[in-house]
Amino acid sequence: MHLHPPEELALAMKLRADGGSSTEEESSIAMKLTEDGGSEDEEEEPALPVNLLEHRGGSCSELADGGLGGWASTGSSTLSVHHDHAPPPLSATAEDVPCAHRRKPSGRYVLAAHRADEKDGLCREMPCAPKPKVTYRVAGWVALEGGPSADGGHPVHVEVRTHDGARVGGGVLVAEPGKWAEIKGAFRVDEHPRHAEVYVHGPPAGVDIKVMDMRVCAVDKIARLRHLRKKTDKVRKRDVVLKFNPRSEDGADADAAAAAVKGASIRVVQVENSFPIGACISKSSIQNPAFVDFFTKHFDWAVLENELKWYYTEAVQGQVSYADADELIAFCDRLKKPVRGHCIFWAVENSVQPWVRALNTDQLRAAVESRIRGLVSRYSGRFPHYEVNNEMLHGAFFRQRLGDDIDAHMFRETAAIDPAPALFVNDYNVESANDPNATPEKYVALITDLQRRGAAVGGIGVQGHVTYPVGDVICDALDKLAATELPVWITELDVSAADEAVRADDLEVVLREAFAHPAVEGIMLWGFMQGHMWRSHGQLVNADGTISQAGNRFMGLRQEWTSHARGKVDANGHFKFRGFHGKYVVELAAGAGGKQVRRAFDVHKGDEPLVVDMNL
């Protein structure tokens, strides 16, 4: 039996020496894994990742700078060194980070006290400057003490700045006083900086900041890929046994019929993966033949970019038109591609059309009710998902005007008119660890409040407008959202990098993390073709119709996540393979004349081998 893709190397990443076309784009991450040699199951002693904050010639504890290890105060703060004899435990995702098990918290920390401003804190120069176009992971432990208390804690920022003061990345978390928390972030530089520094600040004046074991290390994508391949195999694949039971309709000897099946050639082809990947479309984009061709061949679902939004369907009060939305939905119906409903409302005030913002309270409430009835009843049963009130972590227009219950009311009324679709929340930056308004914890709290008020929240939308993504940071956010036991979708994925190779790598990072996570049930790209995208330098397809490196990487991953198998039926009349969940067709050449038999079957999720009776 021969499996495609081979377990040791995905089909999409095969070497051109094996006969692949020169137009096939190999995954640089997977290819690097292969070039390095060795199976992912081999036990190796990994090298410690280089921490750019470590001083040449010795560890921080050996420095003669008062024991501060290179940290300096910013603003009015004063620094001192302390030791916590009960350091924090490793985080849940630490095992996914190369050598994290070798870096248990030391307990030794620097305290920044006497802070008079949010920008006051501490900073540290990197003795080794970061390299251009390399993604770095920033990680460490922080804690707060003293100062004013706040429900949910205070934001703590870790920022990376270059010699000219430009902020190139970092991370943020909301820390509770008295508790250690792991802060994570990422950054990348496009050119060689003379030097770079890490800054820690954020809480209000009077709150002291503790910093322990801050690290800046290049992301080890190869080690992460090994981990994700194992995880993907467990989450998205299943062992399958096809049992062939020949029956003779004309009364011929059953043993002879069974013998004809044994050793017969068999081919198994996956025709559909149960994990959908879609893209947004617009009225203008479907006029482009190259767009339509790529969309038709490579995407399973669609979402309307703007044409269903309230400001689009009713730009002028009382003048409602769904003509463009109807045209796009009809286009998808012809292609048999489901459409997500995006979106009924948008919570961010500057995304609400002026005439709505000008309404008084009673008028606004009436307009909200009219919008729900008009939209939801018109498309009843047409959308499998609705995003009810977009970006509630970043906007509160309706809640500020109509009270705390209005968001839940929107969910309740939508479900009452059309109970079929799953009703989603949808927001950005949740997966990036860089926005104090959009932490996973705050997202979970929002969902919990909606549910307490009777909202039937049916799914969590993580938009995915990412910059220099880091795998374990994304995974950590998804793990926290998964605790709700609601399905998660990446709803608006795009990456932006002028360098095509960097863009392709970034896209692969997010796609692999999402596909490997058991809580994620689908991915939607927020555009894929240059000239038809909200974000620049994010295209998979160039304006002239040629495929970018990111586009080839995307197609390679889709191939990798499709299972095909060839072989012979064994002496027991069985054929075994391991394949991704989805729909399959099996072709069997049986009998002396090589008569071909074709059957369809589905592979669903399950831990036990799936046994499929293939009665002939």
Coordinates of C-alpha atoms in Angstrom, one line a residue, residues 242-582:
L242 CA -12.5 -1.1 3.8
K243 CA -14.1 -4.6 4.0
F244 CA -15.0 -6.1 0.6
N245 CA -17.8 -8.6 0.7
P246 CA -18.4 -10.0 -2.8
R247 CA -21.8 -11.3 -3.5
S248 CA -22.7 -13.4 -6.5
E249 CA -26.0 -12.4 -8.0
D250 CA -26.2 -15.4 -10.4
G251 CA -25.5 -18.1 -7.8
A252 CA -21.8 -18.6 -8.6
D253 CA -19.6 -20.0 -5.9
A254 CA -19.0 -17.3 -3.2
D255 CA -15.5 -18.5 -2.6
A256 CA -14.6 -17.9 -6.2
A257 CA -16.1 -14.4 -6.0
A258 CA -14.1 -13.7 -2.9
A259 CA -10.9 -14.9 -4.5
A260 CA -11.4 -12.5 -7.3
V261 CA -11.4 -9.6 -4.9
K262 CA -8.3 -10.6 -3.0
G263 CA -5.3 -8.9 -4.5
A264 CA -7.4 -6.6 -6.6
S265 CA -6.0 -3.1 -7.4
I266 CA -7.6 -0.4 -5.4
R267 CA -7.5 3.4 -5.5
V268 CA -9.0 5.7 -2.8
V269 CA -9.5 9.4 -3.6
Q270 CA -10.6 12.1 -1.2
V271 CA -13.0 14.4 -3.0
E272 CA -13.9 16.7 -0.1
N273 CA -12.3 17.6 3.2
S274 CA -14.7 18.0 6.1
F275 CA -12.7 21.1 7.2
P276 CA -13.9 24.0 5.0
I277 CA -11.7 26.8 3.8
G278 CA -13.4 29.8 2.2
A279 CA -12.9 33.4 1.1
C280 CA -14.8 36.6 1.0
I281 CA -16.2 37.8 -2.3
S282 CA -17.6 41.1 -3.6
K283 CA -19.7 42.4 -6.5
S284 CA -16.5 43.7 -8.3
S285 CA -14.4 40.6 -7.6
I286 CA -16.8 38.1 -9.3
Q287 CA -16.5 40.1 -12.5
N288 CA -12.8 39.1 -12.7
P289 CA -12.4 35.7 -14.5
A290 CA -9.1 35.0 -12.8
F291 CA -10.7 35.6 -9.4
V292 CA -13.7 33.4 -10.2
D293 CA -11.4 30.6 -11.5
F294 CA -9.2 30.5 -8.4
F295 CA -12.2 30.8 -6.0
T296 CA -14.1 28.0 -7.7
K297 CA -11.2 25.6 -7.7
H298 CA -9.7 26.3 -4.2
F299 CA -12.4 27.4 -1.8
D300 CA -15.4 25.7 -0.2
W301 CA -17.4 28.5 1.4
A302 CA -17.9 32.2 0.8
V303 CA -18.7 35.3 2.8
L304 CA -19.8 38.7 1.4
E305 CA -17.2 41.3 2.1
N306 CA -19.5 44.3 2.4
E307 CA -22.7 43.7 0.5
L308 CA -24.7 42.4 3.5
K309 CA -23.6 45.1 6.0
W310 CA -26.2 47.6 7.2
Y311 CA -24.4 50.6 5.9
Y312 CA -24.3 48.9 2.4
T313 CA -27.9 47.7 2.2
E314 CA -29.4 50.9 3.7
A315 CA -27.0 53.8 3.2
V316 CA -29.9 56.2 3.1
Q317 CA -32.7 55.7 5.7
G318 CA -35.7 53.9 4.2
Q319 CA -33.9 53.0 0.9
V320 CA -33.2 49.3 1.4
S321 CA -31.6 47.2 -1.3
Y322 CA -30.4 43.7 -1.2
A323 CA -29.8 43.5 -5.0
D324 CA -26.0 43.1 -4.7
A325 CA -26.2 40.6 -1.9
D326 CA -28.7 38.6 -3.9
E327 CA -26.4 38.6 -6.9
L328 CA -23.5 37.2 -4.9
I329 CA -25.6 34.6 -3.1
A330 CA -27.0 33.4 -6.4
F331 CA -23.4 33.2 -7.7
C332 CA -22.5 30.9 -4.7
D333 CA -25.7 28.9 -5.1
R334 CA -24.6 28.1 -8.7
L335 CA -21.3 26.9 -7.4
K336 CA -22.9 25.0 -4.5
K337 CA -20.8 26.9 -1.9
P338 CA -22.4 27.9 1.5
V339 CA -22.4 31.5 2.4
R340 CA -21.7 33.0 5.9
G341 CA -23.9 35.9 7.0
H342 CA -21.7 38.9 7.7
C343 CA -22.9 40.9 9.5
I344 CA -26.3 42.0 10.9
F345 CA -24.8 44.8 13.0
W346 CA -21.4 46.4 13.7
A347 CA -20.7 47.6 17.2
V348 CA -17.9 50.1 16.2
E349 CA -19.4 53.6 16.0
N350 CA -17.4 54.8 13.0
S351 CA -18.7 51.8 11.0
V352 CA -22.3 52.8 11.7
Q353 CA -23.8 55.0 8.9
P354 CA -24.4 58.6 9.8
W355 CA -28.2 58.5 9.7
V356 CA -28.3 55.7 12.3
R357 CA -25.9 57.6 14.6
A358 CA -28.3 60.7 14.3
L359 CA -31.3 58.8 15.6
N360 CA -32.7 59.4 19.1
T361 CA -33.1 56.4 21.5
D362 CA -36.6 55.4 20.4
Q363 CA -35.8 55.8 16.7
L364 CA -32.7 53.8 17.0
R365 CA -34.4 50.9 18.8
A366 CA -37.1 50.9 16.1
A367 CA -34.4 50.9 13.4
V368 CA -32.6 48.0 15.0
E369 CA -35.8 45.9 15.1
S370 CA -36.5 46.7 11.5
R371 CA -33.0 45.7 10.5
I372 CA -33.3 42.4 12.2
R373 CA -36.7 41.6 10.8
G374 CA -35.9 42.7 7.3
L375 CA -32.6 40.9 6.9
V376 CA -33.1 37.7 8.9
S377 CA -36.6 37.0 7.5
R378 CA -35.5 37.7 4.0
Y379 CA -32.7 35.1 4.1
S380 CA -34.3 32.6 6.5
G381 CA -32.6 29.3 6.2
R382 CA -30.0 30.5 3.7
F383 CA -27.0 31.1 5.9
P384 CA -25.4 28.4 8.1
H385 CA -23.7 31.1 10.2
Y386 CA -24.5 34.7 11.2
E387 CA -22.2 37.2 12.8
V388 CA -24.7 39.1 14.8
N389 CA -22.9 42.2 16.1
N390 CA -19.4 42.6 14.8
E391 CA -16.4 43.6 17.0
M392 CA -18.1 44.0 20.4
L393 CA -14.7 44.0 22.1
H394 CA -13.8 47.1 20.2
G395 CA -17.1 49.0 20.0
A396 CA -20.2 49.6 22.1
F397 CA -22.3 51.9 20.0
F398 CA -25.6 50.1 20.5
R399 CA -24.9 49.2 24.1
Q400 CA -24.1 52.8 25.0
R401 CA -27.3 54.0 23.3
L402 CA -29.7 51.2 24.1
G403 CA -28.5 49.6 27.3
D404 CA -26.4 46.6 28.3
D405 CA -28.9 44.0 27.1
I406 CA -29.1 45.1 23.5
D407 CA -26.4 42.8 22.2
A408 CA -28.0 39.7 23.7
H409 CA -31.4 41.0 22.4
M410 CA -30.0 41.0 18.9
F411 CA -29.0 37.3 19.3
R412 CA -32.4 36.4 20.8
E413 CA -34.4 38.1 18.1
T414 CA -32.3 36.6 15.3
A415 CA -32.7 33.1 16.7
A416 CA -36.5 33.7 17.1
I417 CA -36.9 34.6 13.4
D418 CA -34.4 32.1 12.0
P419 CA -33.3 29.3 14.4
A420 CA -31.2 27.4 11.8
P421 CA -27.9 29.3 11.7
A422 CA -25.2 29.3 14.3
L423 CA -24.9 32.8 15.8
F424 CA -21.3 34.0 16.0
V425 CA -19.4 36.7 17.9
N426 CA -16.6 38.0 15.7
D427 CA -13.5 40.2 16.6
Y428 CA -9.9 40.9 15.8
N429 CA -6.5 40.7 17.6
V430 CA -7.7 38.0 19.9
E431 CA -5.1 35.6 18.6
S432 CA -2.2 38.1 18.5
A433 CA -1.5 38.9 22.2
N434 CA -1.1 42.6 21.3
D435 CA -4.4 44.2 22.2
P436 CA -5.5 44.8 25.8
N437 CA -9.1 45.2 24.6
A438 CA -9.1 41.8 22.8
T439 CA -7.6 39.3 25.2
P440 CA -9.0 35.7 25.0
E441 CA -10.1 36.2 28.6
K442 CA -12.2 39.3 27.7
Y443 CA -13.7 37.5 24.8
V444 CA -14.7 34.6 27.0
A445 CA -16.2 37.0 29.5
L446 CA -18.2 38.7 26.7
I447 CA -19.5 35.4 25.5
T448 CA -20.4 34.3 29.1
D449 CA -22.3 37.5 29.6
L450 CA -24.3 37.1 26.4
Q451 CA -25.2 33.5 27.3
R452 CA -26.3 34.6 30.8
R453 CA -28.7 37.0 29.1
G454 CA -30.2 34.3 27.0
A455 CA -28.2 34.7 23.8
A456 CA -27.7 31.5 21.9
V457 CA -24.1 32.0 21.0
G458 CA -23.2 29.2 18.5
G459 CA -19.6 30.0 17.6
I460 CA -16.6 32.2 18.1
G461 CA -15.1 34.2 15.2
V462 CA -11.4 35.0 15.4
Q463 CA -10.8 37.3 12.5
G464 CA -7.1 36.7 11.9
H465 CA -5.7 39.9 10.5
V466 CA -2.3 38.9 11.6
T467 CA 1.2 40.4 11.4
Y468 CA 4.3 38.2 12.1
P469 CA 2.3 35.4 13.7
V470 CA 3.8 33.0 16.2
G471 CA 2.4 29.5 16.5
D472 CA 2.3 29.0 20.2
V473 CA 0.8 32.5 20.8
I474 CA -2.0 31.6 18.4
C475 CA -2.4 28.2 20.0
D476 CA -2.6 29.7 23.5
A477 CA -5.5 32.0 22.5
L478 CA -7.3 29.1 20.8
D479 CA -6.9 26.9 23.9
K480 CA -8.5 29.6 26.1
L481 CA -11.4 30.0 23.7
A482 CA -11.9 26.3 23.4
A483 CA -12.8 26.2 27.1
T484 CA -16.2 27.6 26.1
E485 CA -16.8 24.3 24.2
L486 CA -18.0 26.5 21.3
P487 CA -16.7 25.9 17.7
V488 CA -14.1 28.4 16.6
W489 CA -13.7 29.7 13.0
I490 CA -10.9 31.9 11.7
T491 CA -13.2 34.3 9.9
E492 CA -11.1 36.9 8.1
L493 CA -7.6 35.6 7.7
D494 CA -5.1 37.7 5.8
V495 CA -1.3 38.3 6.3
S496 CA 0.6 41.2 5.0
A497 CA 4.3 41.2 3.9
A498 CA 5.8 42.7 0.8
D499 CA 8.4 39.9 0.8
E500 CA 6.6 37.0 -0.9
A501 CA 8.6 34.3 1.0
V502 CA 7.8 35.9 4.3
R503 CA 4.1 36.2 3.4
A504 CA 4.0 32.6 2.4
D505 CA 5.6 31.5 5.7
D506 CA 3.2 33.7 7.7
L507 CA 0.2 32.3 6.0
E508 CA 1.4 28.7 6.5
V509 CA 1.9 29.4 10.3
V510 CA -1.7 30.5 10.8
L511 CA -3.2 27.8 8.5
R512 CA -1.3 25.0 10.2
E513 CA -2.1 26.2 13.7
A514 CA -5.8 26.5 12.9
F515 CA -6.0 23.2 11.1
A516 CA -4.2 21.4 13.9
H517 CA -6.4 22.8 16.7
P518 CA -9.5 20.6 17.6
A519 CA -11.7 23.6 18.5
V520 CA -11.3 25.2 15.0
E521 CA -13.9 24.0 12.5
G522 CA -13.2 26.2 9.5
I523 CA -11.2 29.1 8.0
M524 CA -12.2 32.0 5.8
L525 CA -9.7 34.2 4.0
W526 CA -10.4 37.9 3.8
G527 CA -9.6 38.1 0.1
F528 CA -6.9 36.5 -1.9
M529 CA -6.4 38.5 -5.1
Q530 CA -4.5 41.7 -5.6
G531 CA -6.9 44.6 -6.3
H532 CA -9.7 42.8 -4.6
M533 CA -8.4 42.9 -1.0
W534 CA -8.8 45.2 2.0
R535 CA -5.2 44.7 3.0
S536 CA -2.2 45.3 0.8
H537 CA 0.7 42.8 0.3
G538 CA -1.5 39.9 1.2
Q539 CA -2.4 38.4 -2.1
L540 CA -2.3 34.7 -3.1
V541 CA -3.1 35.7 -6.7
N542 CA -1.4 38.7 -8.4
A543 CA -3.4 41.3 -10.4
D544 CA -2.3 39.7 -13.6
G545 CA -3.6 36.3 -12.5
T546 CA -0.2 34.7 -11.7
I547 CA 0.1 32.8 -8.4
S548 CA 2.3 34.3 -5.7
Q549 CA 4.4 32.2 -3.3
A550 CA 1.7 32.5 -0.7
G551 CA -0.8 31.1 -3.3
N552 CA 1.4 28.2 -4.1
R553 CA 1.9 27.5 -0.4
F554 CA -1.9 27.6 0.2
M555 CA -2.5 25.2 -2.7
G556 CA 0.3 22.9 -1.4
L557 CA -1.3 22.8 2.1
R558 CA -4.7 21.9 0.6
Q559 CA -3.1 19.0 -1.3
E560 CA -1.2 18.0 1.9
W561 CA -4.5 17.8 3.7
T562 CA -6.1 15.6 1.2
S563 CA -5.6 11.8 1.4
H564 CA -5.2 9.5 -1.6
A565 CA -4.2 5.8 -1.3
R566 CA -3.4 3.0 -3.7
G567 CA -2.7 -0.7 -3.2
K568 CA -4.1 -4.2 -3.2
V569 CA -6.9 -5.8 -1.3
D570 CA -5.3 -8.2 1.3
A571 CA -6.0 -11.9 1.8
N572 CA -8.9 -11.0 4.2
G573 CA -10.6 -8.8 1.7
H574 CA -9.5 -5.7 3.5
F575 CA -7.8 -2.5 2.5
K576 CA -6.4 -0.2 5.3
F577 CA -5.3 3.4 5.2
R578 CA -5.3 6.5 7.3
G579 CA -7.0 9.5 5.9
F580 CA -8.3 13.0 6.6
H581 CA -11.9 13.4 7.6
G582 CA -14.2 14.0 4.6

